[in-house]
CSV table of C-alpha atoms in Angstrom, one decimal:
chain,number,residue,atom,x,y,z
A,1359,ASN,CA,-72.3,92.3,-75.4
A,1360,LEU,CA,-69.6,91.8,-77.8
A,1361,CYS,CA,-71.6,93.6,-80.5
A,1362,LEU,CA,-72.2,96.6,-78.2
A,1363,ALA,CA,-68.6,97.0,-77.3
A,1364,VAL,CA,-67.5,97.1,-80.9
A,1365,GLY,CA,-66.8,100.6,-81.8
A,1366,SER,CA,-64.0,102.8,-82.8
A,1367,GLY,CA,-61.1,104.0,-80.8
A,1368,PRO,CA,-58.6,102.6,-78.4
A,1369,SER,CA,-61.0,102.5,-75.4
A,1370,SER,CA,-63.4,100.3,-77.4
A,1371,HIS,CA,-60.5,97.9,-78.2
A,1372,ARG,CA,-59.7,97.6,-74.5
A,1373,LYS,CA,-63.3,97.1,-73.6
A,1374,LEU,CA,-63.5,94.3,-76.1
A,1375,ALA,CA,-60.3,92.6,-74.8
A,1376,ALA,CA,-61.7,92.8,-71.4
A,1377,MET,CA,-65.0,91.3,-72.4
A,1378,PHE,CA,-63.1,88.5,-74.4
A,1379,ARG,CA,-61.1,87.7,-71.3
A,1380,ARG,CA,-64.2,87.5,-69.1
A,1381,SER,CA,-66.0,85.4,-71.5
A,1382,GLN,CA,-62.9,82.9,-71.7
A,1383,GLY,CA,-62.8,82.8,-68.0
A,1384,SER,CA,-66.4,82.0,-67.7
A,1385,VAL,CA,-66.0,79.2,-70.3
A,1386,GLU,CA,-63.1,77.7,-68.3
A,1387,SER,CA,-65.0,78.0,-65.0
A,1388,GLU,CA,-67.9,76.2,-66.6
A,1389,GLU,CA,-65.6,73.3,-67.6
A,1390,ASN,CA,-64.1,73.1,-64.2
A,1391,ALA,CA,-67.6,73.1,-62.7
A,1392,GLU,CA,-68.5,69.9,-64.8
A,1393,GLY,CA,-65.9,67.7,-63.1
A,1394,PRO,CA,-62.7,66.0,-64.5
A,1395,THR,CA,-62.2,66.1,-68.2
A,1396,GLU,CA,-62.3,62.9,-70.3
A,1397,ARG,CA,-59.1,61.1,-71.0
A,1398,ASP,CA,-57.6,60.6,-74.3
A,1399,PRO,CA,-58.3,56.9,-75.6
A,1400,SER,CA,-54.6,56.1,-76.2
A,1401,GLU,CA,-53.9,57.1,-72.6
A,1402,LEU,CA,-56.7,54.8,-71.4
A,1403,ILE,CA,-55.2,51.9,-73.5
A,1404,LEU,CA,-51.8,52.5,-72.1
A,1405,ILE,CA,-53.2,52.3,-68.5
A,1406,SER,CA,-55.3,49.3,-68.9
A,1407,SER,CA,-52.5,47.4,-70.7
A,1408,THR,CA,-50.1,48.4,-67.8
A,1409,ILE,CA,-52.5,47.1,-65.3
A,1410,ALA,CA,-53.1,43.9,-67.2
A,1411,ALA,CA,-49.3,43.3,-67.5
A,1412,LEU,CA,-48.8,43.7,-63.8
A,1413,LEU,CA,-51.7,41.3,-63.0
A,1414,TRP,CA,-50.3,38.8,-65.5
A,1415,MET,CA,-46.8,39.0,-63.9
A,1416,VAL,CA,-48.3,38.6,-60.4
A,1417,MET,CA,-50.4,35.6,-61.5
A,1418,ALA,CA,-47.4,34.0,-63.4
A,1419,SER,CA,-45.2,34.4,-60.4
A,1420,ALA,CA,-47.7,32.8,-58.1
A,1421,LEU,CA,-48.4,29.9,-60.5
A,1422,LEU,CA,-44.6,29.3,-60.9
A,1423,LEU,CA,-44.2,29.3,-57.2
A,1424,VAL,CA,-47.0,26.8,-56.7
A,1425,LEU,CA,-45.6,24.5,-59.4
A,1426,ALA,CA,-42.0,24.7,-58.2
A,1427,THR,CA,-43.0,23.8,-54.6
A,1428,ARG,CA,-45.2,20.9,-55.9
A,1429,TYR,CA,-42.4,19.6,-58.1
A,1430,LEU,CA,-39.8,19.8,-55.3
A,1431,LEU,CA,-41.9,18.5,-52.4
A,1432,GLU,CA,-44.1,15.9,-54.2
A,1433,ILE,CA,-42.8,14.8,-57.5
A,1434,VAL,CA,-39.1,14.6,-56.8
A,1435,GLU,CA,-39.8,12.7,-53.5
A,1436,GLY,CA,-42.1,10.4,-55.3
A,1437,SER,CA,-39.6,9.8,-58.1
A,1438,ARG,CA,-36.8,9.1,-55.5
A,1439,GLU,CA,-39.0,6.6,-53.8
A,1440,TRP,CA,-40.0,4.8,-57.0
A,1441,TYR,CA,-36.5,4.6,-58.3
A,1442,SER,CA,-35.2,3.4,-54.9
A,1443,VAL,CA,-37.7,0.6,-54.8
A,1444,HIS,CA,-38.0,-0.4,-58.4
A,1445,GLY,CA,-34.4,0.6,-59.4
A,1446,VAL,CA,-33.1,-1.6,-56.6
A,1447,ALA,CA,-35.4,-4.3,-57.4
A,1448,ASP,CA,-34.1,-4.4,-61.0
A,1449,TRP,CA,-30.5,-4.2,-59.8
A,1450,ALA,CA,-31.0,-7.0,-57.4
A,1451,ARG,CA,-32.7,-9.1,-60.1
A,1452,GLU,CA,-29.8,-8.5,-62.4
A,1453,GLU,CA,-27.2,-9.4,-59.7
A,1454,ALA,CA,-29.0,-12.5,-58.8
A,1455,GLY,CA,-29.2,-13.4,-62.6
A,1456,HIS,CA,-25.4,-13.0,-63.0
A,1457,VAL,CA,-24.7,-15.2,-59.9
A,1458,LEU,CA,-27.2,-17.9,-60.9
A,1459,ARG,CA,-26.0,-17.7,-64.6
A,1460,ALA,CA,-22.4,-18.4,-63.5
A,1461,ALA,CA,-23.5,-21.5,-61.4
A,1462,LEU,CA,-25.9,-22.7,-64.3
A,1463,GLU,CA,-23.0,-22.4,-66.7
A,1464,ALA,CA,-20.6,-24.3,-64.7
A,1465,ARG,CA,-23.3,-27.2,-64.2
A,1466,LEU,CA,-24.0,-27.1,-68.0
A,1467,THR,CA,-20.3,-27.2,-68.9
A,1468,LEU,CA,-19.8,-30.2,-66.5
A,1469,SER,CA,-22.9,-32.1,-68.0
A,1470,ALA,CA,-21.6,-31.4,-71.6
A,1471,ALA,CA,-18.2,-32.7,-70.6
A,1472,LEU,CA,-19.8,-35.9,-69.2
A,1473,CYS,CA,-22.1,-36.5,-72.1
A,1474,ALA,CA,-19.1,-35.9,-74.6
A,1475,GLY,CA,-17.0,-38.4,-72.8
A,1476,LEU,CA,-14.3,-35.8,-71.8
A,1477,LEU,CA,-14.6,-37.0,-68.1
A,1478,HIS,CA,-13.7,-40.8,-67.8
A,1479,ALA,CA,-13.3,-41.3,-64.1
A,1480,THR,CA,-13.9,-39.3,-60.8
A,1481,SER,CA,-10.1,-39.3,-60.3
A,1482,ASP,CA,-9.4,-37.5,-63.5
A,1483,ALA,CA,-8.3,-34.2,-62.0
A,1484,ALA,CA,-6.8,-32.8,-65.3
A,1485,ALA,CA,-10.1,-33.3,-67.0
A,1486,LEU,CA,-12.0,-31.6,-64.3
A,1487,GLU,CA,-9.7,-28.8,-64.2
A,1488,ARG,CA,-9.9,-28.2,-68.1
A,1489,THR,CA,-13.7,-28.6,-67.9
A,1490,LEU,CA,-14.4,-26.1,-65.0
A,1491,ALA,CA,-11.6,-23.6,-65.6
A,1492,ALA,CA,-13.5,-21.3,-68.0
A,1493,PRO,CA,-16.7,-21.0,-65.7
A,1494,VAL,CA,-14.7,-20.6,-62.6
A,1495,LEU,CA,-12.2,-18.0,-63.8
A,1496,GLY,CA,-14.8,-16.2,-66.0
A,1497,ALA,CA,-17.3,-15.3,-63.4
A,1498,GLN,CA,-16.6,-13.1,-60.5
A,1499,SER,CA,-19.6,-14.5,-58.5
A,1500,LEU,CA,-18.7,-18.1,-58.9
A,1501,ARG,CA,-15.9,-18.9,-56.2
A,1502,ILE,CA,-16.0,-22.6,-55.9
A,1503,VAL,CA,-17.6,-25.7,-57.4
A,1504,GLU,CA,-17.8,-28.8,-55.3
A,1505,LEU,CA,-18.5,-32.2,-56.9
A,1506,ALA,CA,-19.6,-34.9,-54.6
A,1507,PHE,CA,-18.9,-38.4,-55.8
A,1508,ALA,CA,-19.8,-41.5,-53.9
A,1509,GLU,CA,-16.1,-42.1,-52.6
A,1510,ARG,CA,-14.9,-38.5,-52.3
A,1511,VAL,CA,-15.7,-34.6,-52.7
A,1512,VAL,CA,-13.6,-32.7,-55.1
A,1513,SER,CA,-13.7,-28.7,-55.1
A,1514,VAL,CA,-12.6,-26.7,-58.0
A,1515,SER,CA,-11.9,-22.9,-57.0
A,1516,ARG,CA,-9.9,-19.9,-58.0
A,1517,ARG,CA,-7.1,-18.4,-56.0
A,1518,LEU,CA,-5.1,-15.3,-56.6
A,1519,GLY,CA,-1.5,-16.2,-57.2
A,1520,GLY,CA,1.5,-14.2,-56.0
A,1521,ASP,CA,1.8,-12.6,-59.4
A,1522,GLY,CA,-1.8,-11.2,-59.3
A,1523,VAL,CA,-3.2,-13.8,-61.8
A,1524,TRP,CA,-6.1,-16.1,-60.9
A,1525,ARG,CA,-5.4,-19.7,-60.9
A,1526,ILE,CA,-7.5,-23.0,-60.6
A,1527,GLU,CA,-7.1,-24.9,-57.5
A,1528,LEU,CA,-8.3,-28.4,-56.9
A,1529,GLN,CA,-8.8,-29.9,-53.4
A,1530,SER,CA,-10.3,-33.1,-52.2
A,1531,ASN,CA,-10.9,-34.9,-48.9
A,1532,ASP,CA,-9.8,-38.3,-50.4
A,1533,GLU,CA,-6.8,-40.3,-49.4
A,1534,ASP,CA,-4.9,-39.7,-52.8
A,1535,CYS,CA,-5.5,-35.9,-52.4
A,1536,PHE,CA,-1.8,-35.2,-52.4
A,1537,LEU,CA,-1.9,-36.1,-56.2
A,1538,LEU,CA,-3.8,-32.8,-56.7
A,1539,GLY,CA,-0.8,-30.6,-55.7
A,1540,ALA,CA,0.7,-29.1,-52.6
A,1541,ASP,CA,-2.7,-27.6,-51.4
A,1542,GLY,CA,-4.6,-30.6,-52.8
A,1543,CYS,CA,-5.7,-32.0,-49.3
A,1544,ASP,CA,-8.4,-30.4,-47.3
A,1545,ALA,CA,-10.5,-32.1,-44.8
A,1546,SER,CA,-13.0,-29.4,-44.8
A,1547,VAL,CA,-14.0,-30.0,-48.5
A,1548,GLY,CA,-17.7,-31.1,-48.7
A,1549,THR,CA,-18.6,-30.0,-45.3
A,1550,GLY,CA,-19.7,-26.4,-46.3
A,1551,SER,CA,-17.1,-24.7,-44.0
A,1552,GLN,CA,-15.1,-23.1,-46.8
């Protein structure tokens, strides 16, 4: 058709332009009749990466939510329970060790003084005071040491003085307890009522 319309003159140019427009319209109408046009590959890559990023964000958020819930509800509670049972047991073991260590130190100190001959008689109050002063004053858990002899019971304890300093105090239930000082006589010594 184009070849036939080619001629000379203005009317032939108009005819040619009209035919060209019709042929262009028929090509566009044929493309629209085929369906949607294919997308550019860069556009497809952009769309698929956007969808993948959104899916990754949703999955990561869900995983973090599950892990945080498990941590707060299970792991923290389990750790608290373990530390309360085992931590308290270790603390109690240490405290018992300190208390018993102080009593054992007082016993060993007294035994060493007896073996070395520093204590000559049961009535040697000054030697008892010198021997047991360090263990009794040095340990907070050791409050009193009672020594039971055949004829009497002597207690060595600590007492807070008026000036705020701990002092050694000896008491006995013997007849000569007045020799131990103003507070040296105590009938409850040796009865366990102190």
